[in-house]
mmCIF file of C-alpha atoms in Angstrom:
data_model
loop_
_atom_site.group_PDB
_atom_site.id
_atom_site.type_symbol
_atom_site.label_atom_id
_atom_site.label_comp_id
_atom_site.label_asym_id
_atom_site.label_seq_id
_atom_site.Cartn_x
_atom_site.Cartn_y
_atom_site.Cartn_z
ATOM 1 C CA MET A 1006 2.661 3.189 -21.771
ATOM 2 C CA ASP A 1007 6.249 4.047 -20.892
ATOM 3 C CA ARG A 1008 6.763 2.195 -17.633
ATOM 4 C CA HIS A 1009 9.506 4.588 -16.624
ATOM 5 C CA ILE A 1010 8.130 7.465 -14.578
ATOM 6 C CA ARG A 1011 9.971 10.718 -15.206
ATOM 7 C CA PHE A 1012 12.099 12.189 -12.446
ATOM 8 C CA ASP A 1013 14.986 14.619 -12.664
ATOM 9 C CA ALA A 1014 17.385 12.744 -10.368
ATOM 10 C CA LEU A 1015 16.002 9.201 -10.523
ATOM 11 C CA ARG A 1016 16.637 7.051 -13.582
ATOM 12 C CA ASN A 1017 14.772 3.782 -13.193
ATOM 13 C CA VAL A 1018 11.392 4.278 -11.497
ATOM 14 C CA ARG A 1019 8.815 1.939 -13.040
ATOM 15 C CA ASP A 1020 5.221 0.863 -12.523
ATOM 16 C CA LEU A 1021 4.722 -2.910 -12.515
ATOM 17 C CA GLY A 1022 1.048 -2.522 -13.381
ATOM 18 C CA GLY A 1023 -0.536 -3.743 -16.603
ATOM 19 C CA TYR A 1024 1.270 -7.041 -17.041
ATOM 20 C CA ALA A 1025 -1.083 -9.884 -17.955
ATOM 21 C CA THR A 1026 -1.278 -13.153 -16.054
ATOM 22 C CA GLY A 1027 -1.992 -16.626 -17.324
ATOM 23 C CA ASP A 1028 -5.628 -16.490 -16.198
ATOM 24 C CA GLY A 1029 -6.357 -13.331 -18.178
ATOM 25 C CA ARG A 1030 -6.117 -10.801 -15.366
ATOM 26 C CA ARG A 1031 -3.687 -7.897 -15.108
ATOM 27 C CA VAL A 1032 -1.462 -6.448 -12.410
ATOM 28 C CA ARG A 1033 -3.161 -3.378 -10.997
ATOM 29 C CA PRO A 1034 -1.451 -0.110 -12.000
ATOM 30 C CA ARG A 1035 0.017 2.302 -9.444
ATOM 31 C CA ARG A 1036 0.252 -0.292 -6.683
ATOM 32 C CA LEU A 1037 3.747 -1.757 -7.102
ATOM 33 C CA PHE A 1038 6.726 0.351 -8.103
ATOM 34 C CA ARG A 1039 10.407 -0.474 -8.543
ATOM 35 C CA ALA A 1040 13.113 2.175 -8.458
ATOM 36 C CA ASP A 1041 16.753 3.128 -8.222
ATOM 37 C CA GLY A 1042 18.197 4.835 -5.128
ATOM 38 C CA LEU A 1043 15.588 7.077 -3.536
ATOM 39 C CA GLY A 1044 18.323 8.790 -1.528
ATOM 40 C CA LYS A 1045 18.698 11.045 -4.580
ATOM 41 C CA LEU A 1046 15.354 12.656 -3.752
ATOM 42 C CA GLY A 1047 15.481 16.032 -2.031
ATOM 43 C CA ARG A 1048 12.778 17.839 -0.153
ATOM 44 C CA ASP A 1049 11.169 20.923 -1.715
ATOM 45 C CA THR A 1050 11.966 19.789 -5.262
ATOM 46 C CA PRO A 1051 9.701 18.831 -8.172
ATOM 47 C CA ASP A 1052 11.009 15.267 -7.780
ATOM 48 C CA TRP A 1053 9.788 15.148 -4.184
ATOM 49 C CA ASP A 1054 6.346 16.333 -5.271
ATOM 50 C CA ARG A 1055 6.288 13.674 -8.003
ATOM 51 C CA PHE A 1056 7.227 10.980 -5.516
ATOM 52 C CA LEU A 1057 4.616 11.975 -2.941
ATOM 53 C CA ALA A 1058 1.989 12.100 -5.700
ATOM 54 C CA LEU A 1059 2.434 8.344 -6.205
ATOM 55 C CA GLY A 1060 0.764 7.821 -2.824
ATOM 56 C CA ILE A 1061 3.483 5.477 -1.585
ATOM 57 C CA GLY A 1062 2.720 3.993 1.829
ATOM 58 C CA THR A 1063 5.718 1.651 2.150
ATOM 59 C CA VAL A 1064 9.331 2.041 1.012
ATOM 60 C CA ILE A 1065 11.591 -1.033 0.981
ATOM 61 C CA ASP A 1066 15.293 -0.181 0.629
ATOM 62 C CA LEU A 1067 17.228 -3.292 -0.443
ATOM 63 C CA ARG A 1068 20.702 -1.769 -0.068
ATOM 64 C CA HIS A 1069 23.410 -2.486 2.487
ATOM 65 C CA ASP A 1070 23.344 -0.221 5.541
ATOM 66 C CA TRP A 1071 26.724 1.196 4.515
ATOM 67 C CA GLU A 1072 25.243 2.156 1.142
ATOM 68 C CA VAL A 1073 22.442 3.967 2.942
ATOM 69 C CA ASP A 1074 24.992 5.796 5.123
ATOM 70 C CA ARG A 1075 27.086 6.743 2.096
ATOM 71 C CA GLN A 1076 24.374 7.568 -0.449
ATOM 72 C CA GLY A 1077 21.498 8.624 1.792
ATOM 73 C CA ARG A 1078 17.945 7.337 2.122
ATOM 74 C CA VAL A 1079 14.561 8.629 1.086
ATOM 75 C CA PRO A 1080 13.639 11.652 3.232
ATOM 76 C CA GLU A 1081 11.257 10.885 6.068
ATOM 77 C CA HIS A 1082 7.594 11.722 5.616
ATOM 78 C CA PRO A 1083 4.488 10.794 7.615
ATOM 79 C CA SER A 1084 2.777 9.349 4.532
ATOM 80 C CA PHE A 1085 5.007 6.256 4.361
ATOM 81 C CA THR A 1086 7.033 3.829 6.444
ATOM 82 C CA TYR A 1087 10.652 3.007 5.589
ATOM 83 C CA HIS A 1088 12.277 -0.427 5.837
ATOM 84 C CA ASN A 1089 15.933 -1.196 5.144
ATOM 85 C CA LEU A 1090 16.254 -4.886 4.188
ATOM 86 C CA SER A 1091 19.661 -5.692 2.719
ATOM 87 C CA ILE A 1092 18.968 -8.870 0.791
ATOM 88 C CA GLU A 1093 22.552 -9.005 -0.538
ATOM 89 C CA HIS A 1094 25.074 -10.376 1.956
ATOM 90 C CA ARG A 1095 28.168 -10.689 -0.253
ATOM 91 C CA PRO A 1096 28.862 -7.304 -1.871
ATOM 92 C CA TYR A 1097 30.828 -7.120 -5.104
ATOM 93 C CA ASP A 1098 32.238 -4.252 -7.163
ATOM 94 C CA GLN A 1099 30.634 -4.312 -10.607
ATOM 95 C CA PRO A 1100 32.505 -1.338 -12.132
ATOM 96 C CA ALA A 1101 35.852 -2.962 -11.299
ATOM 97 C CA LEU A 1102 35.126 -6.265 -13.015
ATOM 98 C CA GLY A 1103 37.236 -7.199 -16.016
ATOM 99 C CA PRO A 1104 35.891 -6.888 -19.567
ATOM 100 C CA GLU A 1105 36.124 -10.668 -19.957
ATOM 101 C CA VAL A 1106 33.296 -11.216 -17.434
ATOM 102 C CA GLU A 1107 30.052 -12.257 -19.154
ATOM 103 C CA PRO A 1108 27.089 -10.454 -17.530
ATOM 104 C CA GLY A 1109 24.640 -13.346 -17.927
ATOM 105 C CA PRO A 1110 26.397 -16.144 -16.014
ATOM 106 C CA TYR A 1111 28.157 -13.823 -13.583
ATOM 107 C CA LEU A 1112 25.108 -11.867 -12.424
ATOM 108 C CA ALA A 1113 22.884 -14.961 -12.382
ATOM 109 C CA GLU A 1114 25.321 -16.525 -9.907
ATOM 110 C CA ARG A 1115 25.204 -13.383 -7.741
ATOM 111 C CA TYR A 1116 21.395 -13.482 -7.828
ATOM 112 C CA MET A 1117 21.436 -17.087 -6.595
ATOM 113 C CA GLU A 1118 23.725 -16.023 -3.764
ATOM 114 C CA VAL A 1119 21.212 -13.337 -2.837
ATOM 115 C CA ALA A 1120 18.355 -15.835 -3.018
ATOM 116 C CA GLU A 1121 20.171 -18.180 -0.627
ATOM 117 C CA ASP A 1122 21.868 -15.665 1.676
ATOM 118 C CA GLY A 1123 19.050 -13.147 1.994
ATOM 119 C CA THR A 1124 16.174 -15.442 2.884
ATOM 120 C CA LYS A 1125 15.299 -13.543 6.067
ATOM 121 C CA GLU A 1126 15.190 -10.191 4.292
ATOM 122 C CA ILE A 1127 13.438 -11.474 1.154
ATOM 123 C CA ARG A 1128 10.804 -13.080 3.341
ATOM 124 C CA ALA A 1129 10.285 -9.792 5.200
ATOM 125 C CA ALA A 1130 10.041 -7.903 1.892
ATOM 126 C CA LEU A 1131 7.392 -10.273 0.544
ATOM 127 C CA GLU A 1132 5.438 -9.959 3.780
ATOM 128 C CA LEU A 1133 5.530 -6.164 3.498
ATOM 129 C CA ILE A 1134 4.340 -6.382 -0.115
ATOM 130 C CA ARG A 1135 1.536 -8.697 0.985
ATOM 131 C CA ASP A 1136 0.494 -6.347 3.805
ATOM 132 C CA ALA A 1137 0.549 -3.305 1.521
ATOM 133 C CA ALA A 1138 -1.563 -5.163 -1.011
ATOM 134 C CA VAL A 1139 -4.155 -6.072 1.624
ATOM 135 C CA SER A 1140 -4.314 -2.470 2.843
ATOM 136 C CA ASP A 1141 -4.545 -1.210 -0.769
ATOM 137 C CA THR A 1142 -1.481 0.967 -0.246
ATOM 138 C CA PRO A 1143 1.092 1.612 -3.010
ATOM 139 C CA LEU A 1144 4.580 0.284 -2.289
ATOM 140 C CA VAL A 1145 8.005 0.848 -3.822
ATOM 141 C CA PHE A 1146 11.142 -1.272 -3.473
ATOM 142 C CA HIS A 1147 14.549 -0.144 -4.638
ATOM 143 C CA CYS A 1148 18.305 -0.646 -4.511
ATOM 144 C CA ALA A 1149 21.051 1.550 -5.986
ATOM 145 C CA SER A 1150 20.423 1.252 -9.739
ATOM 146 C CA GLY A 1151 17.037 -0.470 -9.590
ATOM 147 C CA LYS A 1152 18.428 -3.389 -11.571
ATOM 148 C CA ASP A 1153 19.897 -6.340 -9.675
ATOM 149 C CA ARG A 1154 18.410 -6.637 -6.198
ATOM 150 C CA THR A 1155 15.316 -4.778 -7.300
ATOM 151 C CA GLY A 1156 15.066 -6.923 -10.429
ATOM 152 C CA GLU A 1157 15.344 -10.119 -8.434
ATOM 153 C CA LEU A 1158 12.539 -9.152 -6.038
ATOM 154 C CA ALA A 1159 10.386 -7.957 -8.963
ATOM 155 C CA ALA A 1160 10.864 -11.323 -10.685
ATOM 156 C CA LEU A 1161 9.742 -13.206 -7.586
ATOM 157 C CA VAL A 1162 6.646 -11.046 -7.109
ATOM 158 C CA LEU A 1163 5.595 -11.071 -10.755
ATOM 159 C CA THR A 1164 6.018 -14.837 -10.935
ATOM 160 C CA LEU A 1165 3.897 -15.335 -7.804
ATOM 161 C CA LEU A 1166 1.243 -13.128 -9.398
ATOM 162 C CA GLY A 1167 1.129 -15.444 -12.401
ATOM 163 C CA VAL A 1168 3.008 -13.341 -14.982
ATOM 164 C CA ASP A 1169 4.757 -15.598 -17.511
ATOM 165 C CA GLU A 1170 8.515 -15.927 -17.626
ATOM 166 C CA PRO A 1171 9.109 -14.081 -20.942
ATOM 167 C CA THR A 1172 7.329 -11.031 -19.485
ATOM 168 C CA VAL A 1173 9.298 -11.305 -16.232
ATOM 169 C CA VAL A 1174 12.495 -11.320 -18.285
ATOM 170 C CA GLU A 1175 11.207 -8.432 -20.380
ATOM 171 C CA ASP A 1176 10.524 -6.372 -17.258
ATOM 172 C CA PHE A 1177 14.106 -6.976 -16.139
ATOM 173 C CA THR A 1178 15.542 -5.839 -19.491
ATOM 174 C CA LEU A 1179 13.700 -2.501 -19.372
ATOM 175 C CA THR A 1180 16.582 -1.204 -17.261
ATOM 176 C CA GLU A 1181 18.410 -1.080 -20.609
ATOM 177 C CA LEU A 1182 16.393 2.081 -21.343
ATOM 178 C CA ALA A 1183 17.943 3.672 -18.254
ATOM 179 C CA SER A 1184 21.464 2.302 -18.757
ATOM 180 C CA PRO A 1185 22.919 5.386 -20.494
ATOM 181 C CA ALA A 1186 21.728 7.648 -17.657
ATOM 182 C CA LEU A 1187 22.979 5.227 -14.988
ATOM 183 C CA LEU A 1188 26.378 5.136 -16.698
ATOM 184 C CA ALA A 1189 26.491 8.938 -16.976
ATOM 185 C CA ASP A 1190 25.695 9.241 -13.267
ATOM 186 C CA TRP A 1191 28.522 6.845 -12.385
ATOM 187 C CA ARG A 1192 30.956 8.857 -14.473
ATOM 188 C CA ALA A 1193 29.823 12.079 -12.829
ATOM 189 C CA ARG A 1194 30.452 10.564 -9.388
ATOM 190 C CA ASN A 1195 33.860 9.260 -10.422
ATOM 191 C CA GLY A 1196 35.603 12.168 -12.056
ATOM 192 C CA GLY A 1197 34.562 11.353 -15.593
ATOM 193 C CA ARG A 1198 36.087 7.861 -15.573
ATOM 194 C CA THR A 1199 34.431 4.945 -17.348
ATOM 195 C CA PRO A 1200 33.759 1.689 -15.479
ATOM 196 C CA ASN A 1201 36.232 -1.042 -16.263
ATOM 197 C CA TRP A 1202 33.353 -3.474 -16.858
ATOM 198 C CA PRO A 1203 31.411 -2.901 -20.103
ATOM 199 C CA GLY A 1204 28.437 -4.651 -18.500
ATOM 200 C CA TYR A 1205 27.963 -1.979 -15.840
ATOM 201 C CA GLY A 1206 24.360 -0.765 -15.772
ATOM 202 C CA ARG A 1207 23.267 -3.250 -18.450
ATOM 203 C CA ALA A 1208 20.387 -5.701 -18.072
ATOM 204 C CA PRO A 1209 20.617 -8.370 -20.792
ATOM 205 C CA ALA A 1210 17.848 -10.961 -20.853
ATOM 206 C CA ALA A 1211 20.325 -13.791 -20.263
ATOM 207 C CA VAL A 1212 20.839 -12.662 -16.657
ATOM 208 C CA MET A 1213 17.243 -13.190 -15.582
ATOM 209 C CA ARG A 1214 16.757 -16.279 -17.747
ATOM 210 C CA LEU A 1215 19.790 -17.983 -16.192
ATOM 211 C CA PHE A 1216 18.799 -16.978 -12.664
ATOM 212 C CA LEU A 1217 15.254 -18.321 -13.002
ATOM 213 C CA THR A 1218 16.592 -21.516 -14.577
ATOM 214 C CA ALA A 1219 19.013 -22.006 -11.670
ATOM 215 C CA LEU A 1220 16.350 -21.239 -9.064
ATOM 216 C CA LYS A 1221 13.925 -23.740 -10.611
ATOM 217 C CA ALA A 1222 16.673 -26.350 -10.996
ATOM 218 C CA LYS A 1223 17.377 -26.194 -7.272
ATOM 219 C CA TYR A 1224 13.884 -25.706 -5.845
ATOM 220 C CA GLY A 1225 11.535 -26.793 -8.622
ATOM 221 C CA SER A 1226 9.654 -23.497 -8.894
ATOM 222 C CA VAL A 1227 9.504 -20.000 -7.453
ATOM 223 C CA GLY A 1228 6.658 -21.135 -5.243
ATOM 224 C CA ALA A 1229 8.752 -24.023 -3.891
ATOM 225 C CA TYR A 1230 11.601 -21.580 -3.195
ATOM 226 C CA VAL A 1231 9.202 -19.430 -1.186
ATOM 227 C CA SER A 1232 8.015 -22.461 0.765
ATOM 228 C CA ASP A 1233 11.312 -24.267 1.268
ATOM 229 C CA ALA A 1234 13.896 -21.508 1.509
ATOM 230 C CA LEU A 1235 11.819 -18.609 2.841
ATOM 231 C CA GLU A 1236 9.572 -20.827 4.990
ATOM 232 C CA LEU A 1237 6.458 -18.964 3.935
ATOM 233 C CA ASP A 1238 3.136 -20.493 3.001
ATOM 234 C CA ALA A 1239 3.561 -19.980 -0.751
ATOM 235 C CA GLN A 1240 0.003 -20.974 -1.553
ATOM 236 C CA ALA A 1241 -1.487 -18.507 0.935
ATOM 237 C CA LEU A 1242 0.933 -15.745 -0.080
ATOM 238 C CA THR A 1243 0.158 -16.249 -3.771
ATOM 239 C CA ALA A 1244 -3.574 -16.238 -3.154
ATOM 240 C CA THR A 1245 -3.381 -13.007 -1.150
ATOM 241 C CA LEU A 1246 -1.191 -11.223 -3.660
ATOM 242 C CA ARG A 1247 -3.412 -12.244 -6.570
ATOM 243 C CA ALA A 1248 -6.588 -11.307 -4.725
ATOM 244 C CA HIS A 1249 -5.390 -7.765 -4.038
ATOM 245 C CA LEU A 1250 -2.907 -6.929 -6.809
ATOM 246 C CA LEU A 1251 -4.719 -8.308 -9.857
ATOM 247 C CA GLU A 1252 -7.730 -6.938 -11.668
ATOM 248 C CA PRO A 1253 -9.876 -8.360 -14.460
ATOM 249 C CA ALA A 1254 -8.806 -7.549 -17.998
ATOM 250 C CA PRO A 1255 -10.953 -4.746 -19.438
ATOM 251 C CA THR A 1256 -14.121 -5.874 -21.166
ATOM 252 C CA ALA A 1257 -14.302 -2.712 -23.271
ATOM 253 C CA TRP A 1258 -11.492 -0.772 -24.862
ATOM 254 C CA PRO A 1259 -11.340 2.865 -26.000
ATOM 255 C CA THR A 1260 -11.408 3.760 -29.660
ATOM 256 C CA LEU A 1261 -8.002 4.618 -31.030
ATOM 257 C CA THR A 1262 -7.324 8.167 -32.152
ATOM 258 C CA TYR A 1263 -4.491 9.296 -34.389
ATOM 259 C CA ARG A 1264 -2.315 12.315 -34.919
ATOM 260 C CA ARG A 1265 0.626 13.032 -37.153
ATOM 261 C CA ALA A 1266 3.951 13.165 -35.325
ATOM 262 C CA VAL A 1267 6.067 16.320 -35.129
ATOM 263 C CA PRO A 1268 9.804 16.606 -34.397
ATOM 264 C CA ALA A 1269 9.128 17.090 -30.683
ATOM 265 C CA ASP A 1270 7.743 13.528 -30.649
ATOM 266 C CA ALA A 1271 11.070 11.995 -31.733
ATOM 267 C CA PRO A 1272 12.228 11.049 -28.184
ATOM 268 C CA LEU A 1273 8.895 9.332 -27.582
ATOM 269 C CA LEU A 1274 9.247 7.357 -30.803
ATOM 270 C CA VAL A 1275 12.788 6.261 -29.945
ATOM 271 C CA ARG A 1276 11.550 5.086 -26.546
ATOM 272 C CA LEU A 1277 8.639 3.186 -28.075
ATOM 273 C CA ARG A 1278 10.837 1.434 -30.613
ATOM 274 C CA ASP A 1279 13.487 0.486 -28.050
ATOM 275 C CA THR A 1280 10.798 -0.893 -25.736
ATOM 276 C CA ALA A 1281 9.352 -2.939 -28.590
ATOM 277 C CA ALA A 1282 12.850 -4.179 -29.473
ATOM 278 C CA LEU A 1283 13.439 -5.424 -25.917
ATOM 279 C CA ARG A 1284 10.110 -7.238 -25.983
ATOM 280 C CA GLN A 1285 11.028 -8.945 -29.268
ATOM 281 C CA LEU A 1286 14.421 -10.048 -28.005
ATOM 282 C CA THR A 1287 13.026 -11.620 -24.829
ATOM 283 C CA ARG A 1288 10.707 -13.693 -27.024
ATOM 284 C CA GLY A 1289 13.406 -14.929 -29.362
ATOM 285 C CA ILE A 1290 12.586 -12.553 -32.236
ATOM 286 C CA ASP A 1291 15.900 -11.316 -33.591
ATOM 287 C CA GLN A 1292 14.770 -8.333 -35.648
ATOM 288 C CA TRP A 1293 15.118 -5.003 -33.843
ATOM 289 C CA LYS A 1294 17.829 -3.950 -31.409
ATOM 290 C CA PRO A 1295 17.588 -1.084 -28.906
ATOM 291 C CA GLY A 1296 19.489 1.997 -30.000
ATOM 292 C CA GLU A 1297 19.353 1.326 -33.738
ATOM 293 C CA LYS A 1298 17.126 4.312 -34.529
ATOM 294 C CA ASP A 1299 17.781 7.701 -33.006
ATOM 295 C CA GLU A 1300 15.742 10.902 -32.923
ATOM 296 C CA ALA A 1301 17.286 12.082 -36.181
ATOM 297 C CA HIS A 1302 15.897 9.019 -37.955
ATOM 298 C CA PHE A 1303 12.311 9.817 -36.992
ATOM 299 C CA VAL A 1304 12.677 13.507 -37.781
ATOM 300 C CA GLU A 1305 13.967 12.585 -41.240
ATOM 301 C CA ARG A 1306 11.030 10.220 -41.796
ATOM 302 C CA MET A 1307 8.628 13.012 -40.826
ATOM 303 C CA ARG A 1308 10.290 15.262 -43.365
ATOM 304 C CA GLU A 1309 10.391 12.757 -46.222
ATOM 305 C CA GLY A 1310 7.144 10.919 -45.472
ATOM 306 C CA GLU A 1311 4.743 10.633 -42.562
ATOM 307 C CA VAL A 1312 4.962 9.334 -39.004
ATOM 308 C CA TRP A 1313 1.761 8.726 -37.053
ATOM 309 C CA LEU A 1314 0.951 8.189 -33.389
ATOM 310 C CA ALA A 1315 -2.035 6.276 -32.011
ATOM 311 C CA TYR A 1316 -3.644 6.968 -28.637
ATOM 312 C CA ALA A 1317 -6.161 5.163 -26.428
ATOM 313 C CA SER A 1318 -7.838 7.458 -23.857
ATOM 314 C CA GLY A 1319 -4.952 9.879 -24.133
ATOM 315 C CA HIS A 1320 -2.260 7.223 -23.618
ATOM 316 C CA LEU A 1321 0.167 6.263 -26.370
ATOM 317 C CA ALA A 1322 -0.873 2.965 -27.976
ATOM 318 C CA GLY A 1323 1.418 2.764 -31.005
ATOM 319 C CA ALA A 1324 2.983 4.390 -34.041
ATOM 320 C CA TRP A 1325 4.064 3.734 -37.616
ATOM 321 C CA GLU A 1326 6.005 5.285 -40.475
ATOM 322 C CA LEU A 1327 4.582 5.821 -43.954
ATOM 323 C CA TRP A 1328 7.027 6.248 -46.831
ATOM 324 C CA TRP A 1329 6.187 7.227 -50.395
ATOM 325 C CA ASP A 1330 9.096 5.309 -51.904
ATOM 326 C CA ASP A 1331 11.468 2.602 -50.703
ATOM 327 C CA PRO A 1332 14.237 2.002 -53.235
ATOM 328 C CA ALA A 1333 16.436 0.076 -50.770
ATOM 329 C CA ALA A 1334 13.908 -2.759 -50.634
ATOM 330 C CA TRP A 1335 11.769 -2.323 -53.749
ATOM 331 C CA GLY A 1336 14.041 -0.505 -56.183
ATOM 332 C CA PRO A 1337 12.877 2.406 -58.358
ATOM 333 C CA ARG A 1338 9.086 2.346 -58.681
ATOM 334 C CA PRO A 1339 6.411 4.714 -60.031
ATOM 335 C CA PRO A 1340 4.184 6.469 -57.428
ATOM 336 C CA GLU A 1341 1.871 3.472 -57.035
ATOM 337 C CA ALA A 1342 2.188 2.543 -53.362
ATOM 338 C CA GLY A 1343 2.720 3.622 -49.810
ATOM 339 C CA TYR A 1344 5.347 1.768 -47.788
ATOM 340 C CA ILE A 1345 4.590 0.961 -44.159
ATOM 341 C CA HIS A 1346 7.502 0.725 -41.739
ATOM 342 C CA ARG A 1347 8.045 0.362 -37.991
ATOM 343 C CA LEU A 1348 4.505 -0.592 -37.055
ATOM 344 C CA MET A 1349 4.722 -0.496 -33.237
ATOM 345 C CA THR A 1350 2.298 -0.913 -30.352
ATOM 346 C CA THR A 1351 2.915 -0.313 -26.659
ATOM 347 C CA PRO A 1352 3.617 -3.682 -25.017
ATOM 348 C CA HIS A 1353 0.956 -4.939 -22.586
ATOM 349 C CA THR A 1354 -1.162 -1.781 -22.574
ATOM 350 C CA ALA A 1355 -2.321 -1.245 -26.163
ATOM 351 C CA PRO A 1356 -5.918 -2.426 -26.800
ATOM 352 C CA PRO A 1357 -6.275 -5.888 -28.364
ATOM 353 C CA GLY A 1358 -6.004 -5.698 -32.126
ATOM 354 C CA ALA A 1359 -4.189 -2.359 -32.006
ATOM 355 C CA GLY A 1360 -1.596 -3.496 -34.536
ATOM 356 C CA ARG A 1361 -4.266 -4.417 -37.065
ATOM 357 C CA ALA A 1362 -6.058 -1.103 -36.432
ATOM 358 C CA LEU A 1363 -2.852 0.853 -37.025
ATOM 359 C CA LEU A 1364 -2.260 -1.085 -40.219
ATOM 360 C CA ALA A 1365 -5.761 -0.259 -41.465
ATOM 361 C CA GLU A 1366 -5.283 3.417 -40.642
ATOM 362 C CA ALA A 1367 -2.004 3.467 -42.563
ATOM 363 C CA GLU A 1368 -3.745 1.830 -45.520
ATOM 364 C CA SER A 1369 -6.449 4.502 -45.438
ATOM 365 C CA ARG A 1370 -3.735 7.173 -45.659
ATOM 366 C CA ILE A 1371 -2.312 5.436 -48.713
ATOM 367 C CA THR A 1372 -5.748 5.258 -50.339
ATOM 368 C CA ALA A 1373 -6.356 8.938 -49.596
ATOM 369 C CA ALA A 1374 -3.115 9.723 -51.401
ATOM 370 C CA GLY A 1375 -4.505 8.026 -54.515
ATOM 371 C CA ARG A 1376 -2.128 5.064 -54.476
ATOM 372 C CA PRO A 1377 -3.563 1.584 -55.044
ATOM 373 C CA CYS A 1378 -1.082 -0.556 -53.082
ATOM 374 C CA ALA A 1379 0.242 -0.883 -49.555
ATOM 375 C CA ARG A 1380 3.687 -2.426 -49.330
ATOM 376 C CA LEU A 1381 5.974 -3.496 -46.530
ATOM 377 C CA ASP A 1382 8.846 -5.835 -45.877
ATOM 378 C CA CYS A 1383 9.877 -8.071 -43.014
ATOM 379 C CA LEU A 1384 13.026 -10.000 -42.255
ATOM 380 C CA SER A 1385 13.094 -13.247 -44.182
ATOM 381 C CA SER A 1386 14.151 -14.919 -40.918
ATOM 382 C CA ASN A 1387 10.939 -13.826 -39.148
ATOM 383 C CA PRO A 1388 8.168 -16.202 -40.297
ATOM 384 C CA ARG A 1389 5.888 -15.150 -37.430
ATOM 385 C CA LEU A 1390 5.764 -11.579 -38.684
ATOM 386 C CA ARG A 1391 5.216 -12.744 -42.258
ATOM 387 C CA ALA A 1392 2.249 -14.843 -41.083
ATOM 388 C CA TYR A 1393 0.829 -11.830 -39.222
ATOM 389 C CA TYR A 1394 0.842 -9.691 -42.352
ATOM 390 C CA GLU A 1395 -0.530 -12.529 -44.473
ATOM 391 C CA SER A 1396 -3.482 -12.766 -42.086
ATOM 392 C CA ALA A 1397 -4.058 -9.041 -42.704
ATOM 393 C CA GLY A 1398 -4.359 -9.576 -46.453
ATOM 394 C CA TYR A 1399 -0.763 -9.113 -47.612
ATOM 395 C CA THR A 1400 0.818 -11.490 -50.096
ATOM 396 C CA VAL A 1401 4.452 -12.270 -50.736
ATOM 397 C CA VAL A 1402 5.563 -10.789 -54.042
ATOM 398 C CA GLY A 1403 9.329 -11.192 -53.834
ATOM 399 C CA GLU A 1404 12.545 -11.267 -51.850
ATOM 400 C CA GLN A 1405 15.263 -8.681 -51.488
ATOM 401 C CA PRO A 1406 18.386 -10.609 -50.450
ATOM 402 C CA ALA A 1407 20.574 -7.594 -49.722
ATOM 403 C CA LYS A 1408 18.585 -4.692 -48.306
ATOM 404 C CA THR A 1409 20.641 -2.063 -46.528
ATOM 405 C CA ASP A 1410 19.567 0.941 -44.496
ATOM 406 C CA GLY A 1411 23.049 2.408 -44.308
ATOM 407 C CA THR A 1412 23.571 1.474 -40.654
ATOM 408 C CA GLY A 1413 24.836 -2.093 -40.922
ATOM 409 C CA SER A 1414 25.383 -5.140 -43.075
ATOM 410 C CA PRO A 1415 22.875 -6.000 -45.814
ATOM 411 C CA TYR A 1416 20.053 -8.301 -44.783
ATOM 412 C CA ALA A 1417 17.385 -10.338 -46.566
ATOM 413 C CA VAL A 1418 13.743 -9.245 -46.459
ATOM 414 C CA THR A 1419 10.467 -10.645 -47.748
ATOM 415 C CA LEU A 1420 8.496 -8.163 -49.867
ATOM 416 C CA MET A 1421 4.732 -8.085 -49.240
ATOM 417 C CA GLU A 1422 1.927 -6.188 -50.947
ATOM 418 C CA LYS A 1423 -1.787 -5.576 -50.515
ATOM 419 C CA ARG A 1424 -4.051 -4.171 -53.222
ATOM 420 C CA LEU A 1425 -6.224 -1.447 -51.722
ATOM 421 C CA ARG A 1426 -8.181 -0.649 -54.899
ATOM 422 C CA ASP A 1427 -8.057 -1.430 -58.591
#
């Protein structure tokens, strides 16, 4: 599932549903949304129809009142109530910052200022979220870019719901998928200029990690912050939110279906890979980086090999590439194997075991082509991935110390093979 919901004028509208909690439940979909500035919505437009179709009953605008005056607010409509709660009391000019400013420490400090200055407004926002949850009414909260103030409130809510910290950080970093559009919008508003600060519109994991570390260092936990700083009954608030915004994990999952990708699927594949890369990075897996593979890469792989998509009940669940040779890793070889690359599943929403199912489907394609071996490689510095493939029946058959894909420096990979038939 791509958490970003497509709009023409909005860049960072996301559903918080589907995240798992520590007790095995999941955040209900289509109940909590986060967004960038809804003042960009106009009546009698497809965007307005898309917004109303979400069934929003409460809109929380986290911007300063002067931002609302300058940039506009969501148009009025009888289907929802509007609340302007400026949780930030000390404004700052991100585009004007110097290039020497590190986003992680700098923004984490601003988030702590918001947490301490905006207690009245944050409390009111959490109460509105609680009330919307009890009334089973979808709610959206937003700021200008849907990153900082919105990200901070999202982190508090997800933590209270029981979502683990790596996933909270991951949710924050998903703004990276919208960063190019946010930057383009800023340039369009400012005569084509580029912000002085390279960190503008970016959402590196370090920001949220440092903020949560600082908040816990001062208060002990998010719950203690809610109790001590916001003067709310954290235990009662948490219980209410979990009772109304969580649902049991599914007990049955749909059967995966597969189709071969076509060039029109290339944007979807780029999005899936970048999402998977952000998830890896927030969990300390230094393998993929967002932006490394563009649409042209996937179109080329379709032309020279095969790219497959997996679906569960019509929703994207994963994808993989199948190559018929791989000289960069394996050298010249006879036509004896298929080479599996970029095995990807949709974070949080793919059925359990989807990765293994995709791997088996890829192996069946190799067998159907009359080749007896499935081969793949993984970074030598990623023992977790190596163990995953070993559990699926792959064995280590060598190392390639200097693989190169033509886009960067050579890197070492572990070569793995599975015999599919004699």
